[in-house]
Coordinates of C-alpha atoms and ligand atoms in Angstrom, one line a residue:
M1 CA 0.0 0.0 0.0
P2 CA 1.5 3.4 -1.0
G3 CA 2.5 5.7 1.9
P4 CA 2.2 9.5 1.8
D5 CA 5.7 9.8 0.5
S6 CA 5.5 7.1 -2.2
R7 CA 6.6 8.3 -5.6
I8 CA 3.5 7.9 -7.6
Y9 CA 3.7 8.5 -11.4
V10 CA 0.3 9.4 -12.9
A11 CA 0.6 9.0 -16.7
G12 CA -2.1 11.2 -18.4
H13 CA -2.5 13.6 -15.5
T14 CA -4.0 16.4 -17.7
G15 CA -6.9 14.2 -19.0
L16 CA -10.3 13.5 -17.6
A17 CA -9.4 10.4 -15.6
G18 CA -5.8 11.3 -14.7
S19 CA -6.6 14.8 -13.5
A20 CA -9.4 13.4 -11.2
I21 CA -6.9 10.8 -9.8
C22 CA -4.3 13.4 -9.1
R23 CA -6.9 15.6 -7.3
R24 CA -7.9 12.7 -5.1
L25 CA -4.3 11.6 -4.4
E26 CA -3.4 15.1 -3.3
A27 CA -6.6 15.5 -1.3
V28 CA -5.7 12.4 0.8
G29 CA -2.2 13.6 1.4
Y30 CA 0.1 12.0 -1.3
R31 CA 2.9 14.5 -1.6
N32 CA 5.2 13.0 -4.2
L33 CA 3.3 12.8 -7.5
I34 CA 5.5 12.5 -10.6
L35 CA 3.8 14.2 -13.5
R36 CA 4.9 14.8 -17.1
T37 CA 3.0 16.6 -19.9
H38 CA 2.8 15.1 -23.3
A39 CA 5.3 17.8 -24.5
D40 CA 7.8 16.7 -21.8
L41 CA 7.4 13.0 -22.3
D42 CA 6.1 11.2 -25.4
L43 CA 4.9 7.9 -24.1
T44 CA 5.0 6.3 -27.5
D45 CA 8.8 6.9 -27.6
E46 CA 10.3 3.8 -26.1
R47 CA 13.7 5.3 -25.3
A48 CA 12.3 8.4 -23.7
V49 CA 10.0 6.3 -21.5
E50 CA 12.9 4.1 -20.5
R51 CA 15.1 7.1 -19.6
F52 CA 12.3 8.7 -17.6
F53 CA 11.7 5.5 -15.5
A54 CA 15.5 5.0 -15.0
A55 CA 15.8 8.6 -13.6
E56 CA 12.6 8.8 -11.6
R57 CA 12.0 5.2 -10.4
P58 CA 8.4 5.6 -9.3
S59 CA 7.2 3.1 -6.7
H60 CA 3.6 3.2 -8.0
V61 CA 2.4 3.9 -11.6
I62 CA -1.1 4.8 -12.6
L63 CA -1.5 4.4 -16.4
A64 CA -4.3 6.8 -17.3
A65 CA -2.7 8.1 -20.5
A66 CA -4.4 7.1 -23.8
K67 CA -5.5 8.3 -27.1
V68 CA -9.3 8.5 -26.5
G69 CA -12.3 9.8 -28.4
G70 CA -16.0 9.3 -29.1
I71 CA -17.7 7.0 -31.5
A72 CA -16.9 9.1 -34.6
A73 CA -13.2 9.7 -33.8
N74 CA -12.7 6.0 -33.1
A75 CA -14.2 5.0 -36.4
A76 CA -12.3 7.7 -38.3
F77 CA -8.8 7.1 -36.9
P78 CA -8.3 3.4 -36.2
T79 CA -4.6 3.5 -36.9
E80 CA -3.9 6.1 -34.1
F81 CA -6.3 4.4 -31.6
L82 CA -4.6 1.1 -32.1
S83 CA -1.0 2.0 -32.6
V84 CA -0.6 4.8 -30.1
N85 CA -2.4 2.9 -27.3
L86 CA -0.5 -0.3 -27.9
R87 CA 2.8 1.6 -27.7
I88 CA 1.9 3.5 -24.6
A89 CA 0.9 0.3 -22.8
A90 CA 4.0 -1.7 -24.0
N91 CA 6.4 1.1 -23.1
V92 CA 5.0 2.1 -19.7
I93 CA 4.3 -1.4 -18.4
D94 CA 7.7 -2.7 -19.4
S95 CA 9.7 0.2 -18.0
A96 CA 7.7 0.3 -14.8
W97 CA 8.5 -3.4 -14.2
R98 CA 12.1 -3.1 -15.3
H99 CA 12.8 -0.2 -13.0
G100 CA 11.3 -1.8 -9.9
A101 CA 7.8 -0.3 -9.5
A102 CA 6.0 -2.0 -6.7
K103 CA 2.6 -1.7 -8.3
L104 CA 1.0 -0.5 -11.6
L105 CA -2.7 0.3 -12.1
Y106 CA -3.7 0.1 -15.8
L107 CA -6.9 1.8 -16.9
A108 CA -8.6 -0.3 -19.6
S109 CA -12.2 0.4 -20.7
S110 CA -15.7 -1.1 -20.7
C111 CA -15.6 -1.0 -24.6
I112 CA -13.3 -4.0 -24.5
Y113 CA -16.3 -6.3 -23.7
P114 CA -18.2 -8.0 -26.5
R115 CA -20.7 -6.0 -28.4
L116 CA -23.6 -8.3 -27.4
T117 CA -23.2 -9.7 -23.9
P118 CA -25.5 -10.3 -20.8
Q119 CA -26.1 -7.1 -18.8
P120 CA -24.8 -6.0 -16.3
I121 CA -21.5 -7.0 -17.8
R122 CA -19.3 -9.1 -15.5
E123 CA -15.5 -9.2 -15.8
E124 CA -15.7 -12.8 -17.0
A125 CA -17.3 -11.6 -20.3
L126 CA -14.0 -10.5 -21.6
L127 CA -13.1 -12.2 -24.9
S128 CA -16.3 -14.2 -25.0
G129 CA -17.6 -12.6 -28.2
A130 CA -17.1 -10.2 -31.1
L131 CA -16.3 -6.6 -30.4
E132 CA -18.3 -3.5 -31.3
P133 CA -16.9 -2.4 -34.8
T134 CA -17.0 1.3 -34.1
N135 CA -14.3 1.1 -31.4
E136 CA -12.6 -2.1 -32.2
A137 CA -9.1 -0.6 -32.7
Y138 CA -9.2 1.1 -29.3
A139 CA -10.6 -2.0 -27.7
I140 CA -7.9 -4.3 -29.2
A141 CA -5.2 -2.0 -27.9
K142 CA -6.8 -1.9 -24.4
I143 CA -7.2 -5.7 -24.4
A144 CA -3.5 -6.0 -25.3
G145 CA -2.6 -3.7 -22.4
L146 CA -4.7 -5.7 -20.0
K147 CA -3.1 -8.9 -21.3
L148 CA 0.4 -7.4 -20.8
C149 CA -0.5 -6.7 -17.2
Q150 CA -1.6 -10.3 -16.7
A151 CA 1.5 -11.6 -18.5
Y152 CA 4.0 -9.6 -16.4
R153 CA 2.2 -10.7 -13.2
R154 CA 2.3 -14.4 -14.2
Q155 CA 5.8 -14.5 -15.7
H156 CA 7.6 -11.9 -13.5
G157 CA 5.4 -11.5 -10.4
F158 CA 4.8 -7.8 -11.2
D159 CA 1.8 -6.5 -9.3
A160 CA 0.0 -5.0 -12.3
I161 CA -3.7 -4.6 -11.8
V162 CA -6.4 -3.5 -14.2
A163 CA -9.5 -1.2 -13.8
M164 CA -12.3 -1.3 -16.4
P165 CA -13.9 2.1 -16.2
T166 CA -17.3 2.7 -17.8
N167 CA -18.2 5.9 -19.8
L168 CA -16.6 8.7 -17.8
Y169 CA -17.5 12.4 -17.7
G170 CA -16.4 15.4 -15.6
P171 CA -14.1 18.4 -15.7
H172 CA -11.1 18.4 -18.0
D173 CA -13.0 16.4 -20.6
R174 CA -12.8 17.3 -24.2
F175 CA -15.8 19.1 -25.5
D176 CA -15.2 19.3 -29.3
A177 CA -18.2 18.7 -31.4
E178 CA -17.1 15.8 -33.7
S179 CA -14.5 13.8 -31.8
S180 CA -15.6 13.9 -28.1
H181 CA -17.8 11.5 -26.2
V182 CA -21.5 11.8 -26.1
L183 CA -21.9 13.6 -22.7
P184 CA -19.5 16.5 -23.3
A185 CA -20.6 16.7 -27.0
L186 CA -24.3 17.2 -25.9
L187 CA -23.5 19.6 -23.1
R188 CA -21.7 21.8 -25.6
R189 CA -24.4 21.4 -28.3
F190 CA -27.3 22.2 -26.0
H191 CA -25.4 25.1 -24.5
E192 CA -24.6 26.6 -27.9
A193 CA -28.2 26.0 -29.1
K194 CA -29.5 27.8 -26.0
E195 CA -27.1 30.8 -26.5
A196 CA -28.1 31.0 -30.2
G197 CA -31.8 30.6 -29.5
A198 CA -31.8 27.6 -32.0
P199 CA -35.2 25.9 -32.5
D200 CA -33.8 22.4 -32.4
V201 CA -30.8 20.2 -31.5
T202 CA -29.6 17.1 -33.3
V203 CA -28.5 14.1 -31.3
W204 CA -26.7 11.2 -33.2
G205 CA -28.2 7.8 -33.7
S206 CA -31.6 6.5 -32.6
G207 CA -31.4 7.6 -28.9
T208 CA -32.1 4.0 -27.8
P209 CA -28.6 2.9 -26.8
R210 CA -28.0 2.7 -23.1
R211 CA -24.8 3.8 -21.4
D212 CA -23.5 3.7 -17.8
F213 CA -22.0 7.1 -16.9
L214 CA -19.6 7.7 -14.0
H215 CA -18.1 10.9 -12.8
A216 CA -14.3 10.9 -13.0
D217 CA -14.1 11.8 -9.2
D218 CA -15.9 8.5 -8.5
L219 CA -13.4 6.7 -10.7
A220 CA -10.6 8.3 -8.7
T221 CA -11.8 7.0 -5.4
A222 CA -12.2 3.5 -6.9
C223 CA -8.6 3.7 -8.3
L224 CA -7.3 4.5 -4.8
A225 CA -9.3 1.6 -3.3
M226 CA -7.7 -0.7 -5.8
L227 CA -4.2 0.7 -5.2
R228 CA -4.6 0.1 -1.5
G229 CA -6.5 -3.2 -1.4
Y230 CA -6.4 -5.1 -4.7
S231 CA -3.7 -7.4 -6.1
D232 CA -5.0 -9.9 -8.6
A233 CA -4.9 -10.7 -12.4
M234 CA -8.7 -10.3 -12.7
P235 CA -9.6 -6.9 -14.0
V236 CA -12.2 -4.9 -11.9
N237 CA -15.2 -3.1 -13.4
I238 CA -15.8 0.5 -12.2
G239 CA -19.3 1.7 -13.1
S240 CA -22.2 3.6 -11.6
G241 CA -24.4 0.5 -11.2
S242 CA -27.1 2.0 -13.4
D243 CA -27.7 3.1 -17.0
I244 CA -29.7 5.6 -19.0
S245 CA -30.7 5.8 -22.7
I246 CA -29.1 8.4 -24.9
R247 CA -32.6 10.0 -25.3
E248 CA -33.0 10.3 -21.6
L249 CA -29.4 11.7 -21.3
A250 CA -30.2 14.3 -24.0
E251 CA -33.4 15.3 -22.1
L252 CA -31.5 15.5 -18.8
I253 CA -28.8 17.7 -20.4
A254 CA -31.4 20.0 -22.1
D255 CA -33.1 20.4 -18.7
I256 CA -29.8 21.2 -16.9
V257 CA -28.7 23.7 -19.5
G258 CA -32.1 25.2 -19.7
Y259 CA -32.7 24.5 -23.3
R260 CA -36.4 24.5 -24.3
G261 CA -36.3 23.7 -28.0
A262 CA -36.9 20.4 -29.8
I263 CA -34.6 17.4 -29.9
H264 CA -34.1 15.5 -33.1
F265 CA -32.3 12.2 -33.7
D266 CA -30.1 11.6 -36.7
P267 CA -30.2 7.9 -37.6
S268 CA -27.5 8.3 -40.2
R269 CA -25.0 8.5 -37.3
P270 CA -23.9 5.2 -35.6
D271 CA -25.5 3.9 -32.4
G272 CA -22.6 1.8 -31.4
T273 CA -23.2 -1.0 -28.9
P274 CA -26.9 -1.2 -27.8
E275 CA -26.2 -1.4 -24.1
K276 CA -23.1 -1.3 -21.8
R277 CA -23.8 -1.5 -18.1
L278 CA -21.1 -2.9 -15.8
D279 CA -21.6 -5.3 -13.0
I280 CA -19.8 -3.7 -10.0
T281 CA -19.9 -6.5 -7.5
R282 CA -16.1 -6.9 -7.4
I283 CA -15.3 -3.2 -6.8
T284 CA -18.0 -2.8 -4.2
A285 CA -16.4 -5.7 -2.3
L286 CA -13.5 -3.3 -1.8
D287 CA -16.0 -1.0 0.0
W288 CA -16.3 1.5 -2.8
Y289 CA -19.6 2.9 -4.0
P290 CA -20.3 5.7 -6.5
A291 CA -21.1 8.9 -4.6
I292 CA -22.0 11.4 -7.4
D293 CA -25.5 11.2 -8.8
L294 CA -25.8 11.8 -12.5
R295 CA -27.7 15.0 -12.4
R296 CA -25.4 16.6 -9.8
G297 CA -22.4 15.4 -11.7
I298 CA -23.6 16.9 -15.0
E299 CA -24.5 20.2 -13.3
Q300 CA -21.0 20.4 -11.9
T301 CA -19.4 19.5 -15.3
Y302 CA -21.6 22.1 -17.0
R303 CA -20.4 24.8 -14.5
W304 CA -16.8 23.7 -15.3
Y305 CA -17.4 23.9 -19.0
R306 CA -18.9 27.4 -18.8
E307 CA -16.0 28.6 -16.7
N308 CA -13.3 27.0 -18.8
C309 CA -14.4 26.3 -22.3
A310 CA -17.6 27.9 -23.4
R311 CA -16.1 31.2 -24.5
E312 CA -13.2 29.5 -26.3
T313 CA -15.4 26.9 -28.1
A314 CA -18.0 29.6 -29.1
T315 CA -15.4 31.2 -31.3
V316 CA -14.3 28.0 -33.2
Ligands
GDP1 P1 -19.4 4.8 -26.9 O1 -20.0 4.6 -25.6 O2 -18.1 4.1 -27.1 O3 -20.4 4.4 -28.0 O4 -19.1 6.3 -27.1 P2 -19.8 7.7 -27.3 O5 -19.7 8.4 -26.0 O6 -19.1 8.4 -28.4 O7 -21.3 7.5 -27.8 C1 -22.3 6.9 -27.1 C2 -23.7 7.0 -27.8 O8 -24.1 8.4 -27.9 C3 -23.8 6.4 -29.3 O9 -25.0 5.7 -29.3 C4 -23.9 7.7 -30.1 O10 -24.7 7.5 -31.3 C5 -24.7 8.6 -29.1 N1 -24.5 10.1 -29.4 C6 -25.5 10.9 -29.6 N2 -25.0 12.2 -29.9 C7 -23.7 12.1 -29.9 C8 -22.7 13.1 -30.1 O11 -22.9 14.2 -30.4 N3 -21.4 12.6 -30.0 C9 -21.1 11.3 -29.6 N4 -19.8 10.9 -29.5 N5 -22.1 10.4 -29.5 C10 -23.3 10.8 -29.6

């Protein structure tokens, strides 16, 4: 278990998950976080990663860095989603083990489960069926990262553990219209429609797919619970325990933003997997429960968006 002076490297600390994990680590008294921006350390550069680990020798590593994006970005850039994420996982996991890290937590994703699988999805469903084509490249890279963790554990006794977060949202997310995930995309679209007095807003797909949304701050407390109390090859789902349709999400966001116009659905856009709700029995056995209800979490994220991005994105 890491102590307050443990040297903890959080890879991806500027992103949605990584920034929440850093906030949490600092809030509970960890004083020795090791952080590098993308400009300072390119995690796809094997030699640079090796040099960094040789110099810093972190005792704990949280691998929250990844090339991520929503359904459209995944479908449009499979090369980057596969290649970049494979290289990040291979470089960081190998260097962490080679330079004596005591523990590594790898963040995988709920999209690595089969497209059609019993709900709520248990960890045992991994590799039991075909993947969702719209995010196959990302999923294959994340499955490879997970398998690397299991391989280093089995072959070298390296304490690498794997979390499977559901669809995350919160501050420090990306809110660009085309390549972001659904929740930030809709927050921005409804906000801009309200500001412009637009009569309607278009939401992609049929509105029927169901998703399990978790605030990144809840993910962060789950990651700490795993760092402190989990050491096993089996990955651990981290979800909210419930789900909501995209139509219901759009209506909730419209209500929070205060948008009163019409909502249209565009069936020419992909739906992705029809449902994706995680079984959270394993993580709740570590005495973790989600604390942030969806409406409150979206309200807080919307405040953050208005304070940090709304002016900037309005001019794009
Ligand atoms: P996924 O969970 O991997 O499919 O990732 P996303 O967060 O990108 O998309 C979830 C669902 O939201 C899909 O069914 C999309 O069709 C739907 N959706 C509706 N409007 C949007 C939008 O503006 N952006 C995105 N990314 N998805 C949208």
